[in-house]
């Protein structure tokens, strides 16, 4: 039986897929054959196979599934949604809208005991089938309580209907879509015509999105630029690898490939980068960015200069110019306490000193009212309020582990620590839904250090948190969005480096997580954090400037990373170890230069302009799917690509990579 | 079969503040830093050591304990050879959460045979006098959950730290000797339930 080792990519696998053995019989009497459905990549060829399990269906299992309604998820087609996506459909005719509903409506009478056991393995094997995707003519998707699929091959064979009693149909279809082109049949909405698209391209998509959660459809819909470019660059990875020679193959190839795919697997479905407008369907091979201009930075704004910007009533004038100066040089420390309140939006620029005083009075009252709320919670009450208790215990733990080498927070019983604690507790009262999440103490610490005042620090923190809120929410949407945006920018700026990262399974840039979550707070010396933040808060020279700061830092490290052939782990380690070794002025120089470079670029991809807020309206001319053809596919055959990949993989001893050895 | 990898991936899991980072630092750098930040993201350190004549490089992964960061930390579970479930003896909640940590690990690490996977349990901060979890309770839990080794450690005064990490290595080596662990670590295999038979129809 064993015919040596075959290397196959398993693109999809799902158990709990059923064939009903006697389709003509009364429904209740037909026998369910449970099996697993797989999509494999065998030397570049996509193969769909279905195999019954060794054991016959265990009815008790199915009843279990019935009872636990939450765990049984079925997908139904939702044609009413279709009209919404006319544009999308034109671009991706393969797209299907699926809506997830919880159904548990499959009811099967457990068959008589003897029946199951009398069923021989031999007989069951006759239900197994396998075909290459190229031979597939149509797939029909029907939903009646659960979803079932009918495959019809080009030679007119209709395979046994397979039933997804335990979900997985959508994932299967997603996977299939990556391998072949599906077009809805004009006469029958439930049937899809299959055609094979460009092999190399589909190969690249598979690699990009080889996690079944990943949902190409979604990704394409939400950010076609990312999806397509990512796909294409994957192709170039292989060329790149081929050039790199054999030493690459010996390196460790970690299991974490899926890692970030998992993080992002969750990311993509809910992701809404371009909430307002769907960007056009862009295919960008390489944008010529032009040279990076030199930039000059200035001196920090002195107190005398700061005061010059205020009129007699205390209104701040010439705000754009002032912001420009702050952007260019930052602030002298004495100015910070006042200026930060404006930059953070606690004070409005055109308020008078009088107005600000009264605002402060009101805000002080408000603050202490909220502070009293948690202060007056009795132990008894606390015992019954687990969320408050949890927030409190986390805050206590974290306050003791935040900037303890800073004079303001060092030692025991330092008043700075108590303030940090109290403000964070009060913030929980201000926003109980969010409460306290790790990382927030890092964001507060510099603000409190500058304000040296509990109330002002609190309100400035509130404003900063408004900006950072999404990063800390349950789904960490902000982090997801930022990682994708950063990836988009990096690809534009340095495709070769991004390709390298991709090849090291690091294209998701998870190693920038800490940078983004707390805005470089842990990466820079405390004083440099103050500088960076005030520069960022000017909102200049573009939106999401902090992402360009990431690009600038990575730009300085890329050579090292690539020359030393760092892999997944080493990249993570290298980036983590940059902490406290970065030079803020150099970074700000470079970030601004990158921004100018991008602004000077004429044919900037829409998605990039949108991230940086560069153009009000984006040219929405769209390209058809066929425009993929612009790309010249690499000379490799996909078969070579695959075996190349496998050669690498089989040599490594690391864990759980996305390859199965089937014997 | 395959030549044994000398790189062992060990992951520290447990509630925020139980001392995971402190344990890792104590073990790798022999320092206890009271100014340590709480962990954001994922970090790891390598340490070379010899256990019973085997040279190994232990790669110790440390993550953030807060619930919210689950989606960031769980992807790194894959490929772990051993999991150090950590609680703090002065925090009963962290002890009660051990079961959840174990579950989370097994789920995301895609452990093939949870019953035989090497877990080691660490009760940290034994230098603290106000204990909320007794040794007996902890040992009982270990016994009931799969007969795990249990170590009472202190990252602060270094008690048992090295022994605990070495035990982790021993457990992994023992697994490999029995040959049960070879598939998940030494070859690559994605299947939850490997099956045989490639050709069909
Ligand atoms: N007394 C005592 N304190 C300890 C010990 N180990 C750690 N601590 C302290 O406990 C606190 C938490 O330690 P960490 O190592 O940061 O805990 P962690 O598990 O890494 O926490 P997260 O990073 O938030 O998940 C710190 O203030 C440490 O100084 C110990 O053995 N004894
Ligand atoms: Mg830690």
CSV table of N, CA and C and ligand atoms in Angstrom, one decimal, chain A residues 397-398 400-401 438, chain B residues 14-23 32-40 62-66 124-128 153-157, ligand 1:
chain,number,residue,atom,x,y,z
A,397,UNK,N,-0.7,45.3,39.0
A,397,UNK,CA,0.5,44.6,38.6
A,397,UNK,C,1.3,45.4,37.6
A,398,UNK,N,0.6,46.1,36.7
A,398,UNK,CA,1.3,46.8,35.6
A,398,UNK,C,1.9,48.1,36.0
A,400,UNK,N,3.3,48.6,38.7
A,400,UNK,CA,4.6,48.2,39.3
A,400,UNK,C,5.6,47.8,38.2
A,401,UNK,N,5.2,47.7,37.0
A,401,UNK,CA,6.1,47.3,36.0
A,401,UNK,C,6.1,48.2,34.8
A,438,UNK,N,-3.5,45.8,28.9
A,438,UNK,CA,-2.0,46.0,29.0
A,438,UNK,C,-1.5,46.9,27.9
B,14,UNK,N,1.0,31.3,31.4
B,14,UNK,CA,0.4,31.6,32.7
B,14,UNK,C,-0.2,33.0,32.7
B,15,UNK,N,-0.9,33.3,33.8
B,15,UNK,CA,-1.5,34.6,33.9
B,15,UNK,C,-0.5,35.7,33.9
B,16,UNK,N,-1.0,36.9,33.6
B,16,UNK,CA,-0.1,38.1,33.7
B,16,UNK,C,0.5,38.2,35.1
B,17,UNK,N,1.7,38.5,35.2
B,17,UNK,CA,2.3,38.8,36.5
B,17,UNK,C,2.7,37.7,37.4
B,18,UNK,N,2.6,36.5,36.8
B,18,UNK,CA,3.0,35.3,37.7
B,18,UNK,C,4.5,35.2,37.7
B,19,UNK,N,5.2,35.8,36.8
B,19,UNK,CA,6.7,35.8,36.8
B,19,UNK,C,7.3,35.0,35.6
B,20,UNK,N,6.6,34.9,34.5
B,20,UNK,CA,7.1,34.2,33.3
B,20,UNK,C,8.4,34.8,32.8
B,21,UNK,N,8.3,36.1,32.6
B,21,UNK,CA,9.5,36.8,32.1
B,21,UNK,C,10.7,36.8,33.1
B,22,UNK,N,10.3,36.9,34.4
B,22,UNK,CA,11.3,36.9,35.4
B,22,UNK,C,12.0,35.5,35.4
B,23,UNK,N,11.2,34.5,35.3
B,23,UNK,CA,11.8,33.1,35.3
B,23,UNK,C,12.7,32.9,34.1
B,32,UNK,N,17.7,38.9,38.2
B,32,UNK,CA,16.3,39.2,38.5
B,32,UNK,C,16.1,40.7,38.5
B,33,UNK,N,15.4,41.2,37.6
B,33,UNK,CA,15.2,42.6,37.4
B,33,UNK,C,13.9,43.1,37.9
B,34,UNK,N,13.9,43.8,39.0
B,34,UNK,CA,12.6,44.3,39.6
B,34,UNK,C,12.0,45.4,38.7
B,35,UNK,N,12.8,45.9,37.8
B,35,UNK,CA,12.3,47.0,37.0
B,35,UNK,C,11.7,46.5,35.6
B,36,UNK,N,11.6,45.2,35.5
B,36,UNK,CA,11.2,44.6,34.3
B,36,UNK,C,9.8,45.1,33.9
B,37,UNK,N,9.6,45.4,32.6
B,37,UNK,CA,8.3,45.7,32.1
B,37,UNK,C,7.4,44.5,32.0
B,38,UNK,N,6.1,44.7,32.0
B,38,UNK,CA,5.2,43.6,31.6
B,38,UNK,C,5.4,43.4,30.1
B,39,UNK,N,5.1,42.1,29.8
B,39,UNK,CA,5.5,41.8,28.4
B,39,UNK,C,4.4,42.2,27.4
B,40,UNK,N,4.8,42.8,26.3
B,40,UNK,CA,3.9,43.1,25.2
B,40,UNK,C,4.4,42.4,24.0
B,62,UNK,N,8.3,33.5,25.6
B,62,UNK,CA,7.6,34.2,26.7
B,62,UNK,C,6.5,35.1,26.0
B,63,UNK,N,5.3,35.1,26.5
B,63,UNK,CA,4.3,35.9,25.9
B,63,UNK,C,3.6,36.7,26.9
B,64,UNK,N,2.7,37.5,26.5
B,64,UNK,CA,1.9,38.3,27.4
B,64,UNK,C,0.7,37.5,27.9
B,65,UNK,N,0.4,37.6,29.2
B,65,UNK,CA,-0.6,36.8,29.8
B,65,UNK,C,-2.0,37.2,29.6
B,66,UNK,N,-2.2,38.5,29.3
B,66,UNK,CA,-3.6,39.0,29.3
B,66,UNK,C,-4.5,38.4,28.2
B,124,UNK,N,5.5,29.6,41.0
B,124,UNK,CA,6.5,30.6,41.2
B,124,UNK,C,6.3,31.5,42.4
B,125,UNK,N,7.3,32.2,42.8
B,125,UNK,CA,7.3,33.2,43.9
B,125,UNK,C,7.2,32.5,45.3
B,126,UNK,N,7.9,31.4,45.4
B,126,UNK,CA,7.8,30.6,46.7
B,126,UNK,C,8.5,31.4,47.8
B,127,UNK,N,9.3,32.4,47.4
B,127,UNK,CA,10.0,33.2,48.4
B,127,UNK,C,8.9,34.1,49.2
B,128,UNK,N,7.8,34.3,48.6
B,128,UNK,CA,6.7,35.1,49.3
B,128,UNK,C,6.1,34.3,50.4
B,153,UNK,N,9.2,27.4,42.4
B,153,UNK,CA,10.3,28.2,42.0
B,153,UNK,C,10.3,29.6,42.6
B,154,UNK,N,11.4,30.2,42.5
B,154,UNK,CA,11.5,31.6,42.8
B,154,UNK,C,12.4,32.3,41.8
B,155,UNK,N,11.9,33.1,41.0
B,155,UNK,CA,12.8,33.8,40.0
B,155,UNK,C,13.6,34.8,40.8
B,156,UNK,N,13.1,35.2,42.0
B,156,UNK,CA,13.7,36.2,42.8
B,156,UNK,C,15.0,35.7,43.4
B,157,UNK,N,14.9,34.6,44.1
B,157,UNK,CA,16.1,34.0,44.8
B,157,UNK,C,16.6,32.8,44.1
C,1,LIG,N1,8.8,37.8,45.2
C,1,LIG,C1,8.8,37.4,43.9
C,1,LIG,N2,8.5,38.2,42.9
C,1,LIG,C2,8.6,37.8,41.7
C,1,LIG,C3,9.1,36.6,41.3
C,1,LIG,N3,9.1,36.4,40.0
C,1,LIG,C4,8.5,37.6,39.5
C,1,LIG,N4,8.2,38.4,40.5
C,1,LIG,C5,7.7,39.7,40.4
C,1,LIG,O1,6.4,39.6,39.9
C,1,LIG,C6,6.0,40.6,38.9
C,1,LIG,C7,5.6,39.9,37.7
C,1,LIG,O2,6.7,39.3,37.0
C,1,LIG,P1,6.9,39.1,35.5
C,1,LIG,O3,8.0,38.3,35.2
C,1,LIG,O4,6.8,40.5,34.8
C,1,LIG,O5,5.5,38.4,35.1
C,1,LIG,P2,5.0,37.8,33.8
C,1,LIG,O6,4.4,36.5,34.1
C,1,LIG,O7,6.0,37.9,32.8
C,1,LIG,O8,3.8,38.8,33.4
C,1,LIG,P3,3.2,39.3,32.0
C,1,LIG,O9,4.4,39.7,31.2
C,1,LIG,O10,2.3,40.5,32.3
C,1,LIG,O11,2.5,38.2,31.4
C,1,LIG,C8,7.3,41.4,38.8
C,1,LIG,O12,7.1,42.6,39.6
C,1,LIG,C9,8.4,40.6,39.4
C,1,LIG,O13,9.4,41.4,39.9
C,1,LIG,C10,9.5,35.7,42.4
C,1,LIG,O14,10.0,34.6,42.2
C,1,LIG,N5,9.4,36.2,43.7
